[in-house]
Coordinates of C-alpha atoms in Angstrom, one line a residue:
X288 CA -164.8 -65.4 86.7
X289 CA -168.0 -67.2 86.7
X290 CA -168.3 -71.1 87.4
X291 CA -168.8 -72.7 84.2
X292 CA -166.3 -70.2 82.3
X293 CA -163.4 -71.8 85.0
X294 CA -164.8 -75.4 84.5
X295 CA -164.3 -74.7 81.1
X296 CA -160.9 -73.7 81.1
X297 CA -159.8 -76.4 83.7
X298 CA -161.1 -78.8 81.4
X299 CA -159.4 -77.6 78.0
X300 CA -155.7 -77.6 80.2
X301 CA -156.6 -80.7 81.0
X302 CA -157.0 -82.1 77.5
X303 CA -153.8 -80.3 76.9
X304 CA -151.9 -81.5 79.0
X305 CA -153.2 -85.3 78.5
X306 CA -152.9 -85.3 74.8
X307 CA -150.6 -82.7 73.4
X308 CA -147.5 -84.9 74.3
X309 CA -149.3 -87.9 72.0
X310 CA -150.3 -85.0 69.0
X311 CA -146.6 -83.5 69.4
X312 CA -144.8 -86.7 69.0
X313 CA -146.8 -88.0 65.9
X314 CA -147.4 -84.8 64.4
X315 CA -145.5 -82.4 66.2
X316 CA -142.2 -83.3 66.1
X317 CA -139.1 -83.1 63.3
X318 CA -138.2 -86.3 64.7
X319 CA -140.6 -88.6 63.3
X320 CA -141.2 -88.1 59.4
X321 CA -144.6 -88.1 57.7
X322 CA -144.3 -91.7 56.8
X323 CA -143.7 -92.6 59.9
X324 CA -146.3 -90.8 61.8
X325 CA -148.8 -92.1 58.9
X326 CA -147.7 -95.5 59.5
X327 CA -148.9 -95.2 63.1
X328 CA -152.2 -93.6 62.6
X329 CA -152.8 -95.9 59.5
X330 CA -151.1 -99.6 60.4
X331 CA -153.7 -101.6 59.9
X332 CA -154.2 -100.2 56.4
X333 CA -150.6 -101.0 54.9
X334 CA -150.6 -102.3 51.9
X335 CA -147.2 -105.1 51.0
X336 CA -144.9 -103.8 48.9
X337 CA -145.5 -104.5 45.0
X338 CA -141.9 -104.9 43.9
X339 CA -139.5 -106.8 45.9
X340 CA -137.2 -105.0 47.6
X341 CA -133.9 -106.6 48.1
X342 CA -133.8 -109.9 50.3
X343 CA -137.1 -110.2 49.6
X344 CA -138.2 -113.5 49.5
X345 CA -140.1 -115.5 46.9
X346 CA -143.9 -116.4 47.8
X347 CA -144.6 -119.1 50.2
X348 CA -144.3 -122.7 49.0
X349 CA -141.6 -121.2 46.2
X350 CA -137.7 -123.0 46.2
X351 CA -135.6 -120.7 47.1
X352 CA -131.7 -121.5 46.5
X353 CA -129.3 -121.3 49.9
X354 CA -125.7 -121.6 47.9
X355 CA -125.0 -123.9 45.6
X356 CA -125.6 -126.8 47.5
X357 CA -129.3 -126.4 49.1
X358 CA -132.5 -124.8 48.1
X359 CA -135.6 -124.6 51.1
X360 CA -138.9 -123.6 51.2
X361 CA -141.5 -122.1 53.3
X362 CA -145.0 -121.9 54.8
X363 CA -147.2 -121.6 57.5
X364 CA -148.7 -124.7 59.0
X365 CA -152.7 -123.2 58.5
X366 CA -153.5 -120.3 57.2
X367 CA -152.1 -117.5 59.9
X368 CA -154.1 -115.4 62.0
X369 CA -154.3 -113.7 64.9
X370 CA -152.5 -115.5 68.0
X371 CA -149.5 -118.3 67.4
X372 CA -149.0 -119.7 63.9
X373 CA -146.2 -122.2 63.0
X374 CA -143.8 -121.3 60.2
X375 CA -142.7 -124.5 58.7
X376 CA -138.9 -124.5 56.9
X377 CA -137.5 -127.1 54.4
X378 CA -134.3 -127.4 53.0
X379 CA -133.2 -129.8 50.4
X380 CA -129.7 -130.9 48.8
X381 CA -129.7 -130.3 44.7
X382 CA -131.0 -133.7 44.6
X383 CA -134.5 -133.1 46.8
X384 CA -132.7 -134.7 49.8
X385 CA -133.3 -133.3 52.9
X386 CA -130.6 -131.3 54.5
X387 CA -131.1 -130.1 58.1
X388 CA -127.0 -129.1 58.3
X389 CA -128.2 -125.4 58.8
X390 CA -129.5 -123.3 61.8
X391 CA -132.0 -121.2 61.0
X392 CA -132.8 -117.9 63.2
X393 CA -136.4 -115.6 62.3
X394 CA -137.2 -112.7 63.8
X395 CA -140.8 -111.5 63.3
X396 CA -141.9 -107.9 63.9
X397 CA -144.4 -105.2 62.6
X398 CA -142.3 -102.7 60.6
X399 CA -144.7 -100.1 61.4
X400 CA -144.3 -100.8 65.1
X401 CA -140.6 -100.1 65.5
X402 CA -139.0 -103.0 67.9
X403 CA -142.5 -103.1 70.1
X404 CA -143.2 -106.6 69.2
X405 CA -140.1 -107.8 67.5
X406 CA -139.5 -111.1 68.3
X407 CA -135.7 -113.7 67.5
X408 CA -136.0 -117.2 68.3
X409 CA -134.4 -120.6 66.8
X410 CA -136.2 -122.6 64.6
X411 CA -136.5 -126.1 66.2
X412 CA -136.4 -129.1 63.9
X413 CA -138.7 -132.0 64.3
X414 CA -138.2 -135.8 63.6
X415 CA -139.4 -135.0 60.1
X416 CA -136.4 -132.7 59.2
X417 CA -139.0 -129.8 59.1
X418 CA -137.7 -126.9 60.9
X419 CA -140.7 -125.1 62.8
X420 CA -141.3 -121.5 64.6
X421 CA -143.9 -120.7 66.2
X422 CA -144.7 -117.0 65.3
X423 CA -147.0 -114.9 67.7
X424 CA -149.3 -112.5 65.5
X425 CA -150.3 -110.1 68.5
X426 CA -152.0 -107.3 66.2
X427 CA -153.3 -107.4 62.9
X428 CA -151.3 -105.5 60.4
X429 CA -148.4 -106.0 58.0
X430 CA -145.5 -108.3 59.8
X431 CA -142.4 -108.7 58.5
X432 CA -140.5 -112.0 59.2
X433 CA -137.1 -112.7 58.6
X434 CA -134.9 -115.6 57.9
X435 CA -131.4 -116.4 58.7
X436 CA -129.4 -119.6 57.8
X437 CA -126.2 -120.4 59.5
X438 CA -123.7 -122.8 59.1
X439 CA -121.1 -123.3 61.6
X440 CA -121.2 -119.8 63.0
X441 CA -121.3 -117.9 59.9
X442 CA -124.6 -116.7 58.3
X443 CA -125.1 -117.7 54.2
X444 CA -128.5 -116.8 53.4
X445 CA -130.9 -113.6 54.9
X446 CA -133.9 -113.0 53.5
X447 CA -137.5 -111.5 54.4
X448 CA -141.2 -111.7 53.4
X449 CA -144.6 -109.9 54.8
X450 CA -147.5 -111.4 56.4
X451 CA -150.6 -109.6 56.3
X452 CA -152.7 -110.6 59.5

């Protein structure tokens, strides 16, 4: 076998070797679906939903009704973008009072990611009565945060929205 012909060969097992586990998984394998093996290859591309799916939250700045007692509303502190951006939380009695008897958990994440950057933490609240999370945007893509209220120990409100980064 000449030289080159054996360089040749080396280098295609090689490649094999290095990247068929990668092509297998994604493509490969009856354990990932389609979707999901498009989602990978195509993350940064995803487009939000354009009907609300269940829990799905109003857009930012929208009252949304906790009960029959509170209503809150959301947004981020500056427009977000890549790196830390604060998720500001309001809640209000009936009356527009503030309320700040709830604790409220989000737990931020790229769907498309699986748990690789999924994220739970307490919202702190400041001397305002403005509850605030600081939300690390690691990647751009679609993120999903979600929100959940508790009182006492038991949870009365869940919901979710997307954040394109």
């Amino acid at each position: 076998m000449s030289k080159p012909l054996f360089s040749f060969i080396c280098v295609i097992a090689v490649l094999v070797i290095v990247a068929w586990p990668a092509y297998s998984q994604c493509c490969g394998s009856s354990s990932m679906s389609n979707m999901d093996c498009q989602a990978m290859s195509q993350q940064h591309d995803m487009k939000e939903p354009t009907a609300p799916a269940p829990g799905q939250l109003s857009e930012a700045g929208q009252k949304i009704k906790i009960g029959e007692e509170c209503y809150f509303t959301y947004r981020f502190a500056k427009k977000p973008k890549m790196g830390t951006s604060i998720l500001r939380v309001q809640v209000y009695t009936k009356d527009g009072k503030p309320c700040t008897a709830y604790r409220i958990t989000g737990h931020s994440g790229m769907p498309s990611m699986g748990n690789a950057h999924d994220v739970l933490d307490t919202f702190k609240l400041n001397k305002d009565n403005v509850y605030l999370l600081p939300v690390d945007f690691v990647m751009p893509g679609v993120w999903r945060i979600n929100l959940s209220f508790l009182r006492d120990t038991s949870t009365v409100f869940t919901g979710w929205f997307n954040q394109k980064i």
